[in-house]
Amino acid sequence: MGGGGMSYQSRPPKHSAGAQMSFNLTELEPGHEPRDELGHEATPAAQAAAFVLPQAQLTAYLDAWVAANWLRSVDLAVARLVCNQAPDTSPWAVLAMVFASHLAGQGHVCLELAACWHDADRVLKLPPKDSANAQRRQGLAYVQPGEMPALVHPAQILAATCLADWLAALDACPDVIGRALPEGDMAARAYESIGNPPFIRDGERLYLRRFWCQEQAVAKAISHRLQVQRRLPDATGIHAVLHALFPHPASSGGPDWQKIACAVALRHAFALITGGPGTGKTTTVVKFLMLTQMLALQAGLPPKRILLCAPTGKAAARLRQSLLSQMDALSAPFAAAYPQLRASLPDTVDTVHRLIGIRPDQAQP
């Protein structure tokens, strides 16, 4: 794959009045077999030539996407920085890094390369749902009033390469994209690179290096918790409290998965409870908190210290509203046997950032 240098202009490319941008495969250089947007083999006519992404064409695409409000200016700045610091970086690698930056702005920690190659429009959410209105508001300089540009979609560009070649292009740039070493002991997980690359490829995922390191730290902490052996109360006491919290068989006639989830979570220092809408996740969490406190009170111990958190302020408010209503209803039947139960259950929900002490004016908690 050609990995020639890529230069950037400080201003968007100029177009003639009323000109429309189009993805012209005949302008691409030899090197790759094309495919259609669904990943099917291209027609014999299209197979007559194979293609790589020209540097100037990628420049035009990125400038147009930013002008149309498809990408942020900071995403374009990523491309410029990479091209200035590592001019031999393949345009295909630059494209992947721009996509990863774009998804980071949407709250994602990485770019799923295979998923993006198969369905870029869905993964990247490009064009945005309101892209037409956004383009009109932006008033693109090279478009005559009343005319809209036919912007090229990322899926159309990725149709000119295959996933294996795209990954190879990323690995050919070790100074800007490090390669995560195979999974092993989380304490020893590392990556191979030249210097401190801004991006890390971990299998078929591309991360900003900071996000990859943070994810490894979380994985290491979870792995450590999974190795901790918990000292459980007497099994008879656990069974009695579980039966009191879940006195009736499951309505489906099968296993009571809420009861099982509480029992499994009690046995481990870390647990993940998942389920679709209406499956009883909130009820399960409330009953698990009650189970934990009831066992402590039953053993004559002080109640456990419980902290609840959510990713955003809005999510924290919704969680608090949902949990409080259930706590009041579910704890009421046990008020006589456990007078301290309701008071031992949390009444507040914080955001993750507030819980770990992050403030806008400081880099570290």
CSV table of C-alpha atoms in Angstrom, one decimal:
chain,number,residue,atom,x,y,z
A,1,MET,CA,0.0,0.0,0.0
A,2,GLY,CA,1.3,3.4,-0.9
A,3,GLY,CA,2.1,5.4,2.3
A,4,GLY,CA,3.3,8.6,0.8
A,5,GLY,CA,3.2,11.9,2.7
A,6,MET,CA,0.1,13.9,3.0
A,7,SER,CA,0.0,17.7,3.1
A,8,TYR,CA,-2.7,19.9,4.4
A,9,GLN,CA,-4.1,23.3,3.3
A,10,SER,CA,-5.2,25.8,5.9
A,11,ARG,CA,-8.4,26.6,3.9
A,12,PRO,CA,-11.1,24.4,2.3
A,13,PRO,CA,-10.5,23.5,-1.3
A,14,LYS,CA,-12.0,25.9,-3.8
A,15,HIS,CA,-14.8,24.7,-6.1
A,16,SER,CA,-16.4,26.3,-9.1
A,17,ALA,CA,-19.8,27.8,-8.7
A,18,GLY,CA,-22.4,25.1,-8.2
A,19,ALA,CA,-19.7,22.3,-8.4
A,20,GLN,CA,-20.5,19.1,-6.5
A,21,MET,CA,-18.1,16.8,-4.8
A,22,SER,CA,-18.2,13.3,-6.1
A,23,PHE,CA,-16.4,10.1,-5.3
A,24,ASN,CA,-14.8,9.2,-8.7
A,25,LEU,CA,-13.2,5.8,-8.6
A,26,THR,CA,-11.4,6.4,-11.8
A,27,GLU,CA,-9.3,9.1,-10.0
A,28,LEU,CA,-8.0,6.6,-7.5
A,29,GLU,CA,-4.6,4.9,-7.9
A,30,PRO,CA,-4.0,1.1,-8.5
A,31,GLY,CA,-3.6,-1.1,-5.5
A,32,HIS,CA,-6.9,-2.5,-4.1
A,33,GLU,CA,-9.9,-4.4,-5.2
A,34,PRO,CA,-13.1,-2.5,-4.8
A,35,ARG,CA,-16.3,-3.6,-3.1
A,36,ASP,CA,-19.8,-2.1,-2.9
A,37,GLU,CA,-21.3,-0.5,0.2
A,38,LEU,CA,-22.7,-3.9,1.3
A,39,GLY,CA,-19.3,-5.6,1.1
A,40,HIS,CA,-20.2,-7.6,-2.0
A,41,GLU,CA,-17.7,-8.2,-4.7
A,42,ALA,CA,-17.6,-5.4,-7.2
A,43,THR,CA,-18.8,-5.8,-10.8
A,44,PRO,CA,-16.3,-7.0,-13.5
A,45,ALA,CA,-16.1,-3.5,-14.8
A,46,ALA,CA,-15.2,-2.2,-11.5
A,47,GLN,CA,-12.7,-5.0,-11.0
A,48,ALA,CA,-10.8,-3.8,-14.0
A,49,ALA,CA,-8.9,-1.4,-11.8
A,50,ALA,CA,-8.0,-1.4,-8.1
A,51,PHE,CA,-7.5,1.6,-5.9
A,52,VAL,CA,-5.8,3.4,-3.1
A,53,LEU,CA,-6.9,6.7,-1.5
A,54,PRO,CA,-5.1,9.7,-2.9
A,55,GLN,CA,-3.7,12.2,-0.4
A,56,ALA,CA,-5.3,15.3,-2.0
A,57,GLN,CA,-8.7,13.6,-2.2
A,58,LEU,CA,-8.8,12.8,1.5
A,59,THR,CA,-7.8,16.4,2.2
A,60,ALA,CA,-10.9,17.5,0.2
A,61,TYR,CA,-13.2,15.1,1.9
A,62,LEU,CA,-12.1,16.1,5.4
A,63,ASP,CA,-12.4,19.8,4.7
A,64,ALA,CA,-15.8,19.3,3.2
A,65,TRP,CA,-17.1,17.2,6.1
A,66,VAL,CA,-16.0,19.9,8.6
A,67,ALA,CA,-17.5,22.7,6.5
A,68,ALA,CA,-20.8,20.7,6.4
A,69,ASN,CA,-20.7,20.2,10.2
A,70,TRP,CA,-20.2,16.4,9.8
A,71,LEU,CA,-16.9,16.5,11.7
A,72,ARG,CA,-15.6,18.9,14.4
A,73,SER,CA,-12.7,21.2,13.8
A,74,VAL,CA,-10.7,19.2,16.4
A,75,ASP,CA,-11.1,16.1,14.2
A,76,LEU,CA,-9.5,18.0,11.3
A,77,ALA,CA,-6.8,19.2,13.7
A,78,VAL,CA,-5.9,15.6,14.5
A,79,ALA,CA,-5.3,14.9,10.8
A,80,ARG,CA,-3.2,18.1,10.4
A,81,LEU,CA,-1.1,17.3,13.5
A,82,VAL,CA,-0.4,13.7,12.3
A,83,CYS,CA,0.5,14.9,8.8
A,84,ASN,CA,2.8,17.6,10.2
A,85,GLN,CA,4.6,15.3,12.7
A,86,ALA,CA,4.6,12.1,10.6
A,87,PRO,CA,4.3,13.1,7.0
A,88,ASP,CA,4.8,9.5,5.7
A,89,THR,CA,1.6,8.3,7.4
A,90,SER,CA,-0.7,6.6,5.1
A,91,PRO,CA,-3.9,8.5,4.2
A,92,TRP,CA,-5.9,5.3,5.2
A,93,ALA,CA,-4.4,5.5,8.7
A,94,VAL,CA,-5.1,9.3,8.9
A,95,LEU,CA,-8.8,8.5,8.0
A,96,ALA,CA,-9.0,5.9,10.8
A,97,MET,CA,-7.6,8.3,13.3
A,98,VAL,CA,-10.0,11.0,12.3
A,99,PHE,CA,-12.9,8.6,12.7
A,100,ALA,CA,-11.6,7.6,16.2
A,101,SER,CA,-11.4,11.3,17.2
A,102,HIS,CA,-14.9,11.8,15.8
A,103,LEU,CA,-16.3,8.9,17.9
A,104,ALA,CA,-14.5,10.2,21.0
A,105,GLY,CA,-16.4,13.4,20.6
A,106,GLN,CA,-19.6,11.3,20.8
A,107,GLY,CA,-18.6,9.6,24.0
A,108,HIS,CA,-17.1,6.4,22.6
A,109,VAL,CA,-13.7,5.2,23.8
A,110,CYS,CA,-12.6,3.5,20.5
A,111,LEU,CA,-13.4,2.9,16.8
A,112,GLU,CA,-14.5,-0.6,16.0
A,113,LEU,CA,-12.6,-1.0,12.7
A,114,ALA,CA,-14.4,-4.1,11.4
A,115,ALA,CA,-17.8,-2.7,12.2
A,116,CYS,CA,-16.9,0.6,10.6
A,117,TRP,CA,-15.7,-1.1,7.5
A,118,HIS,CA,-18.9,-3.1,7.2
A,119,ASP,CA,-21.3,-0.2,8.0
A,120,ALA,CA,-19.6,3.1,8.4
A,121,ASP,CA,-22.7,5.2,8.2
A,122,ARG,CA,-24.2,3.4,11.2
A,123,VAL,CA,-21.0,3.3,13.3
A,124,LEU,CA,-20.0,6.9,12.6
A,125,LYS,CA,-23.5,8.3,12.4
A,126,LEU,CA,-22.5,10.2,9.3
A,127,PRO,CA,-24.1,12.0,7.8
A,128,PRO,CA,-25.8,13.4,10.9
A,129,LYS,CA,-29.6,13.2,11.0
A,130,ASP,CA,-29.8,17.0,10.7
A,131,SER,CA,-26.9,17.3,8.2
A,132,ALA,CA,-29.0,19.0,5.6
A,133,ASN,CA,-30.2,21.7,8.0
A,134,ALA,CA,-26.6,22.0,9.4
A,135,GLN,CA,-25.2,22.6,5.9
A,136,ARG,CA,-27.8,25.2,5.2
A,137,ARG,CA,-27.0,27.0,8.5
A,138,GLN,CA,-23.3,26.8,7.8
A,139,GLY,CA,-23.7,28.3,4.3
A,140,LEU,CA,-20.8,26.5,2.7
A,141,ALA,CA,-18.7,29.1,0.9
A,142,TYR,CA,-18.3,27.1,-2.3
A,143,VAL,CA,-22.0,26.4,-2.8
A,144,GLN,CA,-24.3,28.8,-4.7
A,145,PRO,CA,-27.5,29.8,-2.8
A,146,GLY,CA,-30.1,27.1,-3.1
A,147,GLU,CA,-27.6,24.4,-4.1
A,148,MET,CA,-26.4,21.6,-1.8
A,149,PRO,CA,-23.2,19.7,-2.3
A,150,ALA,CA,-23.3,15.9,-2.8
A,151,LEU,CA,-20.9,15.0,0.0
A,152,VAL,CA,-19.2,11.7,-0.2
A,153,HIS,CA,-20.1,9.3,2.7
A,154,PRO,CA,-17.3,7.5,4.6
A,155,ALA,CA,-18.8,4.2,3.5
A,156,GLN,CA,-18.1,5.2,-0.1
A,157,ILE,CA,-14.4,5.8,0.7
A,158,LEU,CA,-14.0,2.6,2.7
A,159,ALA,CA,-15.6,0.7,-0.3
A,160,ALA,CA,-12.3,1.2,-2.1
A,161,THR,CA,-10.3,-1.0,0.4
A,162,CYS,CA,-10.5,-4.2,2.4
A,163,LEU,CA,-10.4,-4.6,6.1
A,164,ALA,CA,-7.0,-6.4,6.1
A,165,ASP,CA,-5.3,-3.7,4.1
A,166,TRP,CA,-6.8,-1.0,6.3
A,167,LEU,CA,-5.4,-2.7,9.4
A,168,ALA,CA,-2.1,-3.1,7.6
A,169,ALA,CA,-2.0,0.6,6.9
A,170,LEU,CA,-2.4,1.3,10.6
A,171,ASP,CA,0.4,-1.1,11.5
A,172,ALA,CA,2.7,0.6,9.0
A,173,CYS,CA,2.6,3.7,11.2
A,174,PRO,CA,4.2,2.7,14.5
A,175,ASP,CA,5.2,6.2,15.4
A,176,VAL,CA,1.6,7.4,15.5
A,177,ILE,CA,-0.3,4.1,16.1
A,178,GLY,CA,1.0,1.6,18.6
A,179,ARG,CA,0.1,-2.1,18.6
A,180,ALA,CA,-1.4,-3.6,21.8
A,181,LEU,CA,0.4,-6.8,22.8
A,182,PRO,CA,-1.7,-10.0,23.2
A,183,GLU,CA,-3.9,-10.2,26.2
A,184,GLY,CA,-2.3,-11.7,29.3
A,185,ASP,CA,-1.8,-10.5,32.9
A,186,MET,CA,-3.5,-7.1,33.1
A,187,ALA,CA,-0.6,-5.8,35.3
A,188,ALA,CA,1.8,-6.5,32.4
A,189,ARG,CA,-0.5,-5.4,29.4
A,190,ALA,CA,1.4,-3.1,27.2
A,191,TYR,CA,1.8,-2.0,23.6
A,192,GLU,CA,4.7,-1.9,21.1
A,193,SER,CA,5.4,1.3,19.3
A,194,ILE,CA,8.0,3.9,18.5
A,195,GLY,CA,8.0,6.6,21.2
A,196,ASN,CA,4.6,7.6,22.7
A,197,PRO,CA,2.1,7.2,19.8
A,198,PRO,CA,-1.2,9.2,20.2
A,199,PHE,CA,-3.2,6.1,19.1
A,200,ILE,CA,-3.3,2.4,20.0
A,201,ARG,CA,-4.7,-0.5,17.9
A,202,ASP,CA,-5.9,-3.3,20.0
A,203,GLY,CA,-7.1,-6.0,17.7
A,204,GLU,CA,-9.9,-4.5,15.6
A,205,ARG,CA,-10.3,-1.5,17.8
A,206,LEU,CA,-8.5,1.9,17.5
A,207,TYR,CA,-8.1,4.0,20.6
A,208,LEU,CA,-6.7,7.3,21.6
A,209,ARG,CA,-3.8,6.2,23.7
A,210,ARG,CA,-5.1,7.9,26.8
A,211,PHE,CA,-8.4,6.0,26.6
A,212,TRP,CA,-6.7,2.7,26.0
A,213,CYS,CA,-4.5,3.2,29.1
A,214,GLN,CA,-7.5,4.2,31.2
A,215,GLU,CA,-9.4,1.2,30.0
A,216,GLN,CA,-6.5,-1.1,30.9
A,217,ALA,CA,-6.4,0.5,34.4
A,218,VAL,CA,-10.1,-0.2,34.8
A,219,ALA,CA,-9.7,-3.8,33.5
A,220,LYS,CA,-6.7,-4.3,35.9
A,221,ALA,CA,-8.8,-3.1,38.9
A,222,ILE,CA,-11.7,-5.4,38.0
A,223,SER,CA,-9.3,-8.3,37.5
A,224,HIS,CA,-7.9,-7.7,41.0
A,225,ARG,CA,-11.4,-7.5,42.5
A,226,LEU,CA,-12.4,-10.8,40.8
A,227,GLN,CA,-9.5,-12.5,42.6
A,228,VAL,CA,-10.6,-11.4,46.1
A,229,GLN,CA,-12.1,-14.2,48.1
A,230,ARG,CA,-15.2,-12.9,50.0
A,231,ARG,CA,-16.1,-14.1,53.5
A,232,LEU,CA,-19.8,-14.9,53.3
A,233,PRO,CA,-22.3,-15.2,56.2
A,234,ASP,CA,-23.8,-18.5,57.1
A,235,ALA,CA,-25.5,-20.0,54.1
A,236,THR,CA,-28.7,-20.7,56.1
A,237,GLY,CA,-29.0,-17.0,56.9
A,238,ILE,CA,-28.5,-16.0,53.3
A,239,HIS,CA,-31.1,-18.5,52.1
A,240,ALA,CA,-33.6,-17.2,54.7
A,241,VAL,CA,-33.2,-13.5,53.6
A,242,LEU,CA,-33.2,-14.4,49.9
A,243,HIS,CA,-36.5,-16.3,50.4
A,244,ALA,CA,-38.0,-13.3,52.3
A,245,LEU,CA,-37.0,-10.9,49.5
A,246,PHE,CA,-38.2,-13.3,46.7
A,247,PRO,CA,-41.1,-15.2,48.3
A,248,HIS,CA,-42.9,-16.1,45.0
A,249,PRO,CA,-41.7,-18.3,42.1
A,250,ALA,CA,-40.9,-16.5,38.9
A,251,SER,CA,-44.0,-15.7,36.8
A,252,SER,CA,-42.4,-17.5,33.8
A,253,GLY,CA,-42.3,-20.8,35.7
A,254,GLY,CA,-38.5,-20.9,35.1
A,255,PRO,CA,-35.6,-19.8,37.3
A,256,ASP,CA,-36.0,-16.6,39.2
A,257,TRP,CA,-33.1,-14.7,37.5
A,258,GLN,CA,-33.5,-11.7,39.8
A,259,LYS,CA,-32.9,-13.9,42.8
A,260,ILE,CA,-30.0,-15.7,41.1
A,261,ALA,CA,-28.4,-12.3,40.2
A,262,CYS,CA,-28.6,-11.2,43.9
A,263,ALA,CA,-27.1,-14.5,45.1
A,264,VAL,CA,-24.2,-14.4,42.5
A,265,ALA,CA,-23.5,-10.7,43.2
A,266,LEU,CA,-23.2,-11.5,46.9
A,267,ARG,CA,-20.5,-14.1,46.3
A,268,HIS,CA,-18.2,-11.8,44.3
A,269,ALA,CA,-16.4,-8.5,44.9
A,270,PHE,CA,-17.5,-7.3,41.4
A,271,ALA,CA,-20.7,-8.1,39.5
A,272,LEU,CA,-22.4,-6.9,36.3
A,273,ILE,CA,-26.2,-7.2,36.1
A,274,THR,CA,-27.7,-6.7,32.6
A,275,GLY,CA,-31.1,-7.0,31.0
A,276,GLY,CA,-33.4,-5.4,28.5
A,277,PRO,CA,-36.1,-2.8,29.4
A,278,GLY,CA,-38.7,-4.0,31.8
A,279,THR,CA,-36.7,-7.1,33.0
A,280,GLY,CA,-36.4,-5.8,36.6
A,281,LYS,CA,-32.9,-4.5,36.8
A,282,THR,CA,-33.8,-1.7,39.2
A,283,THR,CA,-35.8,-4.0,41.4
A,284,THR,CA,-32.9,-6.4,41.5
A,285,VAL,CA,-30.5,-3.7,42.5
A,286,VAL,CA,-32.7,-2.5,45.3
A,287,LYS,CA,-33.3,-6.0,46.6
A,288,PHE,CA,-29.5,-6.7,46.4
A,289,LEU,CA,-28.8,-3.5,48.5
A,290,MET,CA,-31.5,-4.7,51.0
A,291,LEU,CA,-30.0,-8.2,51.0
A,292,THR,CA,-26.5,-6.8,51.8
A,293,GLN,CA,-27.8,-4.5,54.7
A,294,MET,CA,-30.2,-7.2,56.1
A,295,LEU,CA,-27.3,-9.7,56.4
A,296,ALA,CA,-25.1,-7.1,58.1
A,297,LEU,CA,-27.8,-6.1,60.6
A,298,GLN,CA,-28.7,-9.7,61.2
A,299,ALA,CA,-25.1,-10.4,62.2
A,300,GLY,CA,-25.0,-7.4,64.5
A,301,LEU,CA,-22.7,-5.4,62.2
A,302,PRO,CA,-23.0,-1.8,61.2
A,303,PRO,CA,-24.7,-1.2,57.9
A,304,LYS,CA,-22.5,-1.2,54.8
A,305,ARG,CA,-21.5,2.1,53.2
A,306,ILE,CA,-23.1,2.3,49.8
A,307,LEU,CA,-22.4,4.8,47.1
A,308,LEU,CA,-24.5,5.0,43.9
A,309,CYS,CA,-23.3,6.8,40.8
A,310,ALA,CA,-24.3,7.3,37.1
A,311,PRO,CA,-22.4,8.7,34.0
A,312,THR,CA,-24.3,12.0,33.8
A,313,GLY,CA,-26.3,14.3,36.0
A,314,LYS,CA,-29.5,13.5,34.1
A,315,ALA,CA,-28.9,9.8,34.5
A,316,ALA,CA,-28.2,10.3,38.2
A,317,ALA,CA,-31.5,12.1,38.7
A,318,ARG,CA,-33.4,9.4,36.8
A,319,LEU,CA,-31.7,6.6,38.8
A,320,ARG,CA,-32.4,8.3,42.1
A,321,GLN,CA,-36.1,8.8,41.3
A,322,SER,CA,-36.4,5.2,40.2
A,323,LEU,CA,-34.5,3.7,43.2
A,324,LEU,CA,-36.2,5.8,45.9
A,325,SER,CA,-39.7,4.8,44.9
A,326,GLN,CA,-38.8,1.2,45.0
A,327,MET,CA,-36.8,1.4,48.2
A,328,ASP,CA,-39.7,2.8,50.1
A,329,ALA,CA,-42.1,0.2,48.8
A,330,LEU,CA,-39.8,-2.9,49.1
A,331,SER,CA,-38.3,-2.1,52.5
A,332,ALA,CA,-41.7,-1.3,54.2
A,333,PRO,CA,-42.6,-5.0,54.9
A,334,PHE,CA,-39.3,-5.5,56.7
A,335,ALA,CA,-39.5,-2.3,58.9
A,336,ALA,CA,-40.5,-4.3,62.0
A,337,ALA,CA,-37.7,-6.9,61.8
A,338,TYR,CA,-35.1,-4.5,60.5
A,339,PRO,CA,-35.9,-1.0,61.9
A,340,GLN,CA,-32.6,0.4,60.5
A,341,LEU,CA,-33.0,-1.0,57.0
A,342,ARG,CA,-34.6,2.0,55.2
A,343,ALA,CA,-32.1,4.4,56.8
A,344,SER,CA,-29.2,2.2,55.7
A,345,LEU,CA,-30.2,2.5,52.0
A,346,PRO,CA,-28.7,5.4,50.1
A,347,ASP,CA,-30.8,8.4,49.2
A,348,THR,CA,-28.4,10.1,46.9
A,349,VAL,CA,-26.9,9.3,43.5
A,350,ASP,CA,-23.7,11.1,42.3
A,351,THR,CA,-22.1,11.4,38.9
A,352,VAL,CA,-19.0,9.3,38.4
A,353,HIS,CA,-16.9,12.5,38.0
A,354,ARG,CA,-18.2,13.9,41.4
A,355,LEU,CA,-17.6,10.6,43.1
A,356,ILE,CA,-14.0,10.4,42.1
A,357,GLY,CA,-13.4,14.1,42.8
A,358,ILE,CA,-12.9,15.5,39.3
A,359,ARG,CA,-13.4,19.2,38.9
A,360,PRO,CA,-13.3,21.2,35.7
A,361,ASP,CA,-10.3,23.3,36.9
A,362,GLN,CA,-8.0,20.4,37.5
A,363,ALA,CA,-6.5,17.6,35.4
A,364,GLN,CA,-6.3,15.0,38.1
A,365,PRO,CA,-8.8,14.1,40.9
